[in-house]
Short mmCIF file of C-alpha atoms and ligand atoms in Angstrom, two decimals:
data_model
loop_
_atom_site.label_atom_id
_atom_site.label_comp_id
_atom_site.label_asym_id
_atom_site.label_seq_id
_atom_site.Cartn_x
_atom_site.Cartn_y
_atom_site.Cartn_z
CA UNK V 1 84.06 9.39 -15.05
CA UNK V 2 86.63 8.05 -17.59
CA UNK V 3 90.60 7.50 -17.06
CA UNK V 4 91.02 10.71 -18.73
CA UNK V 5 88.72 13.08 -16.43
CA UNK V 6 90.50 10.92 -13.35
CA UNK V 7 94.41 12.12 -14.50
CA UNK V 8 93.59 15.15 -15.45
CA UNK V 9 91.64 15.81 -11.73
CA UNK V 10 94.90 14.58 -10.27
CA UNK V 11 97.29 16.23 -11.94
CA UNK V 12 96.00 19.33 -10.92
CA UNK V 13 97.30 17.52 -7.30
CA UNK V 14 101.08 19.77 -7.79
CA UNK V 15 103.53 18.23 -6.51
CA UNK V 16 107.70 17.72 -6.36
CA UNK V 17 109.35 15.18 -8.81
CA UNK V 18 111.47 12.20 -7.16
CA UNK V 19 113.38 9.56 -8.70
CA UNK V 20 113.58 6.28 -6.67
CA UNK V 21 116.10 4.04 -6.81
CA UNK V 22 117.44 0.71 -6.22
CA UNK V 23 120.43 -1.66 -6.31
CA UNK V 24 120.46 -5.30 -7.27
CA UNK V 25 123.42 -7.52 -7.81
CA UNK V 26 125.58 -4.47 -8.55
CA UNK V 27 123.45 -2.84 -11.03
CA UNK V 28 121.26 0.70 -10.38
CA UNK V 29 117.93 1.00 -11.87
CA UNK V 30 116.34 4.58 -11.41
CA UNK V 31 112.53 5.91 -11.83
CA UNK V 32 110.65 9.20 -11.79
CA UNK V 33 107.45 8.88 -9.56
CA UNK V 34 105.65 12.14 -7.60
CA UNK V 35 103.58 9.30 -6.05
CA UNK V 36 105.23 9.89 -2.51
CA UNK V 37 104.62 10.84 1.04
CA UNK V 38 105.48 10.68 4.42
CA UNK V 39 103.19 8.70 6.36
CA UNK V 40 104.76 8.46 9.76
CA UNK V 41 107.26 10.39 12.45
CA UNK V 42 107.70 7.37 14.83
CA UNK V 43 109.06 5.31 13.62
CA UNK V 44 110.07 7.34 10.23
CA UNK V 45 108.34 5.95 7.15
CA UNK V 46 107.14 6.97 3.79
CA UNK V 47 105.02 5.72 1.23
CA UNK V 48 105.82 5.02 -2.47
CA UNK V 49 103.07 4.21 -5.45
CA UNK V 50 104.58 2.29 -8.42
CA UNK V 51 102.48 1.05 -11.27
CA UNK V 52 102.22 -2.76 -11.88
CA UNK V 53 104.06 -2.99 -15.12
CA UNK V 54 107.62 -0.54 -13.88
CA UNK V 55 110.68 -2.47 -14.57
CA UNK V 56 111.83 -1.29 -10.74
CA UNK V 57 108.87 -3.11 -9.37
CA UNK V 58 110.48 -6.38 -8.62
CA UNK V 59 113.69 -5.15 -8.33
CA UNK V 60 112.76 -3.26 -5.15
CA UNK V 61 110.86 -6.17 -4.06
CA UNK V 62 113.59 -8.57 -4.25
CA UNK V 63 116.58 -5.73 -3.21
CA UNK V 64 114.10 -5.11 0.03
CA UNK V 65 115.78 -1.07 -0.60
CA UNK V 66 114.83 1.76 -2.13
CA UNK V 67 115.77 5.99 -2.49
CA UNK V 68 114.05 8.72 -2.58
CA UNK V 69 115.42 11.38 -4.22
CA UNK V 70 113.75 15.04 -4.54
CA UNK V 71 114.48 16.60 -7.71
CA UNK V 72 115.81 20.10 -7.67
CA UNK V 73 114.84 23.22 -10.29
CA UNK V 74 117.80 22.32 -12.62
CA UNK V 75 117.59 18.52 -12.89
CA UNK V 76 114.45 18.50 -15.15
CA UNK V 77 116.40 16.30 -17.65
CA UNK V 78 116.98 13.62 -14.44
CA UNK V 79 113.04 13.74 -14.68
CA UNK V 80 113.02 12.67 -18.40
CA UNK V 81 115.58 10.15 -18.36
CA UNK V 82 114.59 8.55 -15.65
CA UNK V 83 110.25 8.83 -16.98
CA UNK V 84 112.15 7.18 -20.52
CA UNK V 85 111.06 10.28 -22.38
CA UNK V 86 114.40 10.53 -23.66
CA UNK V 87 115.41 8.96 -26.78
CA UNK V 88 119.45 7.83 -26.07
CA UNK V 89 120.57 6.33 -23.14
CA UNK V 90 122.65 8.87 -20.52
CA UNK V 91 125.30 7.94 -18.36
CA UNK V 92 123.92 9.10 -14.84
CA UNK V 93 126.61 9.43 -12.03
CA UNK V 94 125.37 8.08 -8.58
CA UNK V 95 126.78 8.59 -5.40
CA UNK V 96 125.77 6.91 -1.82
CA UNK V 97 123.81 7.30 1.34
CA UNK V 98 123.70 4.34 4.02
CA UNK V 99 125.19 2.79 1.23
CA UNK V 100 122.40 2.54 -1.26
CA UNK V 101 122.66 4.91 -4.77
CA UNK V 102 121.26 8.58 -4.32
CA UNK V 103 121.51 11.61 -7.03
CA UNK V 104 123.92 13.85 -6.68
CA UNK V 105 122.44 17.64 -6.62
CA UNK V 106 119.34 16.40 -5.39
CA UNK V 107 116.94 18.76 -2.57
CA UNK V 108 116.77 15.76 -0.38
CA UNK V 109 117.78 12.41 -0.42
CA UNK V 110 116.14 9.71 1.79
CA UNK V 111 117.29 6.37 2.13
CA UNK V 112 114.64 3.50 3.08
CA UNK V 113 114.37 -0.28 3.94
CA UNK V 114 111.11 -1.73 2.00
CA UNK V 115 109.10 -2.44 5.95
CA UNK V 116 105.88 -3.75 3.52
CA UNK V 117 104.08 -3.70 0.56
CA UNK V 118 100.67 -3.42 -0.41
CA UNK V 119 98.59 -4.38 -3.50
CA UNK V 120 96.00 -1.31 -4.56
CA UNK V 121 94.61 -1.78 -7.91
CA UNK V 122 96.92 -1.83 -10.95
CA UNK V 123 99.61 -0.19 -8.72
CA UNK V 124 101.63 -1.17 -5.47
CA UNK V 125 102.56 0.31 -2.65
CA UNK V 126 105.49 0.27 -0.74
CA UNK V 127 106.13 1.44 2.89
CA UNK V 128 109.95 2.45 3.55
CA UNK V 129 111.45 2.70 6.87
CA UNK V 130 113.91 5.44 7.03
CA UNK V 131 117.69 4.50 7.58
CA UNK V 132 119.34 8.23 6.26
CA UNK V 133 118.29 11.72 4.88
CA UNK V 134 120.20 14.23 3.19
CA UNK V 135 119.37 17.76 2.61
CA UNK V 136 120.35 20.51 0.75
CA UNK V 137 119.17 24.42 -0.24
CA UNK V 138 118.26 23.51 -3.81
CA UNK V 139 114.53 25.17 -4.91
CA UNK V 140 112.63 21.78 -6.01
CA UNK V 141 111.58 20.67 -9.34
CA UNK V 142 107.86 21.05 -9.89
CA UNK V 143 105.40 19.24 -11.74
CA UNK V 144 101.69 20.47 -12.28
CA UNK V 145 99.02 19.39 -14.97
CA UNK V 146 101.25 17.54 -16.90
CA UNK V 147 103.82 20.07 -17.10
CA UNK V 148 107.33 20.76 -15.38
CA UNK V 149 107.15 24.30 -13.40
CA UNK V 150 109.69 26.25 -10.84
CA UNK V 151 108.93 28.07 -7.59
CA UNK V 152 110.25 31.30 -9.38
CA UNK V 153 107.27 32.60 -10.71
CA UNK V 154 105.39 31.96 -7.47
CA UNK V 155 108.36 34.54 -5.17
CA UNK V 156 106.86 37.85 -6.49
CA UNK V 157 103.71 37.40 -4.44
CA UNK V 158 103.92 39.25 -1.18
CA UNK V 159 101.77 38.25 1.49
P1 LIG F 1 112.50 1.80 -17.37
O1 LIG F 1 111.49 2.23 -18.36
O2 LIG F 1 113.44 0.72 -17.68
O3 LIG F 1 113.35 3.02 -16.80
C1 LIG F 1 112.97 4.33 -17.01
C2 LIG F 1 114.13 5.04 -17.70
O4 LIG F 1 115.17 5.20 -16.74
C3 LIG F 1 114.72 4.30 -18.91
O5 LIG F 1 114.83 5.22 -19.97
C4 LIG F 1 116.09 3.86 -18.42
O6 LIG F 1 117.08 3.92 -19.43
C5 LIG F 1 116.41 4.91 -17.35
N1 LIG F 1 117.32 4.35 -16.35
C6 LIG F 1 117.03 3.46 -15.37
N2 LIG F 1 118.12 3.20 -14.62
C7 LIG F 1 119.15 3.94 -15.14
C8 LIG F 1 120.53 4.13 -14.78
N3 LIG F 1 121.11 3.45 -13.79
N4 LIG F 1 121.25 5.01 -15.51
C9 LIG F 1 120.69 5.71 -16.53
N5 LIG F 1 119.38 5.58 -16.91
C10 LIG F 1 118.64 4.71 -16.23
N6 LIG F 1 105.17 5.86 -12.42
C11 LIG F 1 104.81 5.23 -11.26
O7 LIG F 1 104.69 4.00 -11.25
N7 LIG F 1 104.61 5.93 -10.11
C12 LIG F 1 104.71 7.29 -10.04
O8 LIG F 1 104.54 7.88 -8.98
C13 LIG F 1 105.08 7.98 -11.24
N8 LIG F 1 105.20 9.32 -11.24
C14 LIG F 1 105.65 9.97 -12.37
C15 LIG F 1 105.82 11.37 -12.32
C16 LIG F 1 106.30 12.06 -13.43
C17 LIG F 1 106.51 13.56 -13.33
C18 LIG F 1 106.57 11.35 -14.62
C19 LIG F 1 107.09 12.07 -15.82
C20 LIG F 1 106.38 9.96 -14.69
C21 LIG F 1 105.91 9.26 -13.57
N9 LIG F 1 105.73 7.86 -13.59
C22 LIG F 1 105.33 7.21 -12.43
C23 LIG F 1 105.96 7.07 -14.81
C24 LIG F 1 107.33 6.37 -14.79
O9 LIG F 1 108.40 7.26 -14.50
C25 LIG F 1 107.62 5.70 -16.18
O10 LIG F 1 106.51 4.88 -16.52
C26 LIG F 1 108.91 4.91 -16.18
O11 LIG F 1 109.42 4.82 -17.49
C27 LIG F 1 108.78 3.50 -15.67
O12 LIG F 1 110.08 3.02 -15.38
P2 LIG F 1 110.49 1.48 -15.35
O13 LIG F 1 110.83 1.05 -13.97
O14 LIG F 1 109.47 0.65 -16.09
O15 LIG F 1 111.87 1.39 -16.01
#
């Protein structure tokens, strides 16, 4: 099996888009991951993956915070600024939950405390505890074999 055969078997894993955040010293840094899940009810905690060489990776590790926030069907660009696959630099307006930074527009925003971290191969994982959630009606952002998608298509099937 090469690296190739291994993304392309897990992108066909669909899944929502979420950019994380975090706050150090007064300044924001933001990343698009899909590597989430919740892992436990009680007490409330989630799971992020983020790969060993992400600029975010020690500022969430020395911040001890992190966001969650699930993308919604119009904020596709969020996606690419926040992946870097946009050329110029975008002013991005944040506003807060439990104090920490959280998109605006988003389908749900969770706030989390990092409650520990684990080294798994080239990427690391971190387990948040939740402190807030905020949720909204917004149809999610969707992102399947390498490519964005909406729920829109799906709503003509009638079961
Ligand atoms: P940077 O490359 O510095 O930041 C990414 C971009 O965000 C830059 O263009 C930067 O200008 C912009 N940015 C950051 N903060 C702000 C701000 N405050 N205001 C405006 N712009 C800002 N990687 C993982 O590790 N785990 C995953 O689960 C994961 N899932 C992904 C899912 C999708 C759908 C996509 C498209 C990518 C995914 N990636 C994932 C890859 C990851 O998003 C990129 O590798 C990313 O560029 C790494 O970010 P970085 O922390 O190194 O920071």
């Amino acid at each position: 099996m090469d690296d190739r055969q291994f993304r392309q078997a897990m992108g066909k894993f669909a899944t929502g888009v979420t950019v994380i955040t975090t706050e150090l010293e007064g300044d924001i840094h933001g990343m698009t991951a899909n590597a989430f899940m919740s892992v436990s009810l009680e007490p409330k905690l989630v799971v992020i993956s983020i790969g060993e060489k992400a600029k975010i990776l020690n500022k969430i590790k020395e911040s001890k915070i992190f966001t969650i926030n699930i993308l919604a069907a119009d904020q596709q660009e969020l996606s690419m600024i926040f992946a870097g696959q946009l050329k110029e630099h975008r002013e991005v307006v944040f506003e807060r939950l439990d104090g920490k930074p959280v998109l605006p527009g988003s389908v749900v925003q969770v706030a989390c405390e990092v409650s520990a971290e684990h080294v798994e191969g080239d990427h690391i994982l971190f387990i948040g505890k939740v402190t807030d959630i905020h949720l909204s009606d917004a149809e999610p952002l969707i992102f399947y074999s390498g490519k964005y998608r909406s729920l829109e298509k799906l709503e003509t099937v009638t079961i």
